XYZ file of C-alpha atoms in Angstrom:
184
model
C -0.020 0.144 -0.067
C 1.123 3.299 -1.245
C 2.693 5.463 2.031
C 2.044 9.147 2.268
C 3.123 11.817 4.645
C 2.517 15.516 4.047
C 4.801 16.742 6.822
C 6.795 19.187 6.207
C 3.946 20.744 4.134
C 4.847 20.132 0.546
C 5.350 23.755 -1.184
C 5.295 23.624 -4.939
C 6.588 26.162 -7.405
C 6.314 26.360 -11.193
C 7.068 29.035 -13.370
C 4.619 31.641 -12.427
C 2.943 30.126 -9.201
C 3.775 29.172 -5.894
C 1.381 26.584 -3.934
C 1.413 26.813 -0.401
C -0.647 25.892 2.806
C -4.185 27.303 3.035
C -4.021 29.390 6.261
C -6.606 30.946 8.472
C -5.068 34.380 7.109
C -6.445 33.383 3.632
C -10.326 33.582 5.007
C -11.248 36.796 2.836
C -10.121 35.222 -0.293
C -11.683 31.663 0.659
C -14.818 33.214 1.572
C -14.596 35.144 -2.017
C -14.384 31.900 -3.584
C -16.697 29.908 -1.785
C -19.485 32.523 -1.650
C -19.343 33.262 -5.692
C -22.433 31.558 -7.265
C -20.736 31.672 -10.510
C -17.385 30.013 -9.313
C -19.509 27.348 -7.296
C -21.875 26.887 -10.130
C -20.524 23.204 -10.653
C -19.797 22.337 -7.119
C -22.649 20.608 -5.363
C -21.570 22.445 -1.606
C -23.666 25.227 -0.172
C -22.430 28.607 -0.527
C -20.350 30.516 2.017
C -22.581 33.021 3.774
C -19.855 34.252 5.970
C -16.304 34.382 7.169
C -17.049 31.410 9.728
C -18.227 29.309 6.830
C -14.711 30.133 5.075
C -12.860 29.489 8.501
C -15.014 26.169 8.829
C -13.677 25.244 5.145
C -10.261 25.749 6.229
C -10.214 24.038 9.556
C -11.553 20.751 7.309
C -8.818 21.286 4.907
C -6.320 21.516 8.015
C -7.604 18.476 9.554
C -7.601 16.504 6.359
C -3.849 17.546 6.173
C -3.137 16.530 9.739
C -4.519 12.966 9.380
C -2.393 12.498 5.993
C -5.541 12.054 4.230
C -6.093 14.989 1.865
C -3.999 18.055 0.860
C -5.263 21.373 -0.601
C -2.773 24.230 -1.474
C -3.339 27.921 -2.034
C -2.407 28.913 -5.722
C -0.670 32.103 -5.647
C 1.330 34.408 -8.078
C 5.225 34.131 -7.198
C 6.170 36.966 -5.196
C 2.826 37.572 -3.793
C 1.080 35.587 -1.035
C -2.932 36.123 -2.014
C -4.570 33.369 -2.739
C -6.022 33.408 -5.855
C -7.574 29.522 -6.066
C -6.838 26.274 -4.476
C -5.768 22.971 -5.703
C -6.127 19.400 -3.907
C -5.709 16.179 -3.628
C -8.532 13.915 -1.873
C -10.332 10.796 -1.569
C -6.643 9.147 -1.351
C -7.281 5.615 -2.001
C -4.017 4.340 -1.000
C -4.468 0.843 -1.448
C -5.191 1.479 -5.078
C -2.636 4.171 -5.689
C -5.009 6.529 -6.616
C -6.740 9.839 -5.671
C -8.966 12.399 -6.551
C -7.457 15.957 -7.806
C -9.724 19.479 -7.772
C -9.378 22.787 -8.104
C -11.124 26.216 -7.838
C -9.935 29.480 -9.379
C -11.095 32.889 -8.996
C -12.601 34.401 -12.090
C -10.249 37.328 -11.956
C -7.312 34.967 -12.805
C -9.586 32.534 -15.330
C -8.144 32.294 -19.106
C -4.766 32.934 -18.023
C -3.307 29.752 -18.060
C -2.922 29.320 -14.231
C -5.115 26.666 -13.701
C -3.402 24.609 -16.440
C 0.015 25.587 -14.767
C -1.098 24.374 -11.196
C -2.577 21.056 -12.165
C 0.905 20.161 -14.219
C 2.710 21.174 -11.082
C 0.250 18.835 -8.826
C 0.208 16.168 -11.479
C 3.892 15.837 -11.425
C 3.992 15.830 -7.759
C 1.229 13.126 -6.933
C 3.075 10.895 -9.848
C 6.594 11.643 -9.264
C 7.138 12.372 -5.640
C 3.897 10.740 -3.846
C 4.075 7.445 -6.510
C 0.304 7.716 -7.432
C -0.698 5.557 -10.347
C -3.767 7.489 -11.462
C -5.515 10.587 -10.513
C -9.383 11.212 -11.031
C -11.639 14.538 -11.653
C -15.036 14.565 -10.740
C -16.783 17.150 -12.637
C -20.476 18.294 -13.660
C -20.957 17.368 -17.643
C -21.696 20.969 -17.921
C -18.619 22.445 -16.996
C -16.622 22.734 -20.495
C -14.125 24.656 -18.936
C -13.157 22.105 -16.539
C -13.584 19.468 -19.055
C -11.048 21.297 -21.430
C -8.445 21.455 -18.937
C -8.718 17.838 -18.176
C -8.545 16.796 -21.944
C -5.298 19.242 -22.282
C -3.732 17.269 -19.659
C -4.385 14.106 -21.101
C -7.237 13.251 -18.897
C -9.754 10.598 -20.337
C -13.262 10.409 -19.742
C -13.844 7.399 -17.969
C -17.492 7.279 -16.756
C -20.590 9.460 -16.758
C -22.657 8.732 -13.782
C -26.869 10.112 -14.507
C -28.423 11.607 -11.721
C -25.940 10.075 -9.127
C -25.813 13.187 -6.791
C -28.957 14.663 -4.835
C -28.328 18.328 -4.278
C -30.524 21.302 -3.820
C -33.660 19.542 -4.670
C -32.232 18.099 -7.941
C -30.525 14.980 -9.250
C -27.044 15.922 -10.707
C -24.756 13.904 -13.119
C -21.182 13.598 -12.485
C -18.227 12.525 -15.156
C -15.247 11.162 -13.892
C -12.090 11.983 -15.900
C -8.890 9.959 -15.407
C -5.363 10.083 -16.125
C -3.082 7.083 -15.431
C 0.829 7.646 -14.842
C 2.742 7.569 -17.835
C 5.032 4.741 -18.069
C 8.785 5.690 -18.646
């Protein structure tokens, strides 16, 4: 079985980005993301109503990290500490060498290749440092921007579950995209 240890916290860097730990000082930016109906449109979770909701979310992130059950990075631009998005590895299936990857980005930074750069950085870390064999991304089939991002990064559609998730009074479809670690 795969062994994971996120201590010390693994900060990651790319050409333009630094991926660091999400902290309580990020509460305003986390609130902005999680309270924006447009950002959360394809994420079946309640909108944050206040800073306490954002703090609660940060607490959940940090509990998962402390237990080595998940990891979330704040996406920041190099030289700036402001959280502009988050990217995570969650639902770790250590016995299967598989994990789920997810991301969220402030609309002001969308369309600039930031999500792509952060995704490539975390894919590299997941495969080449943590030694996962495969990654999966669970998306809403209507989220074409996320679908295109995944396809650009060689994820393939693995499944389409009809009306799998019940949220907010309706049944929603889920699509799973996956990426298997390239053979050397």
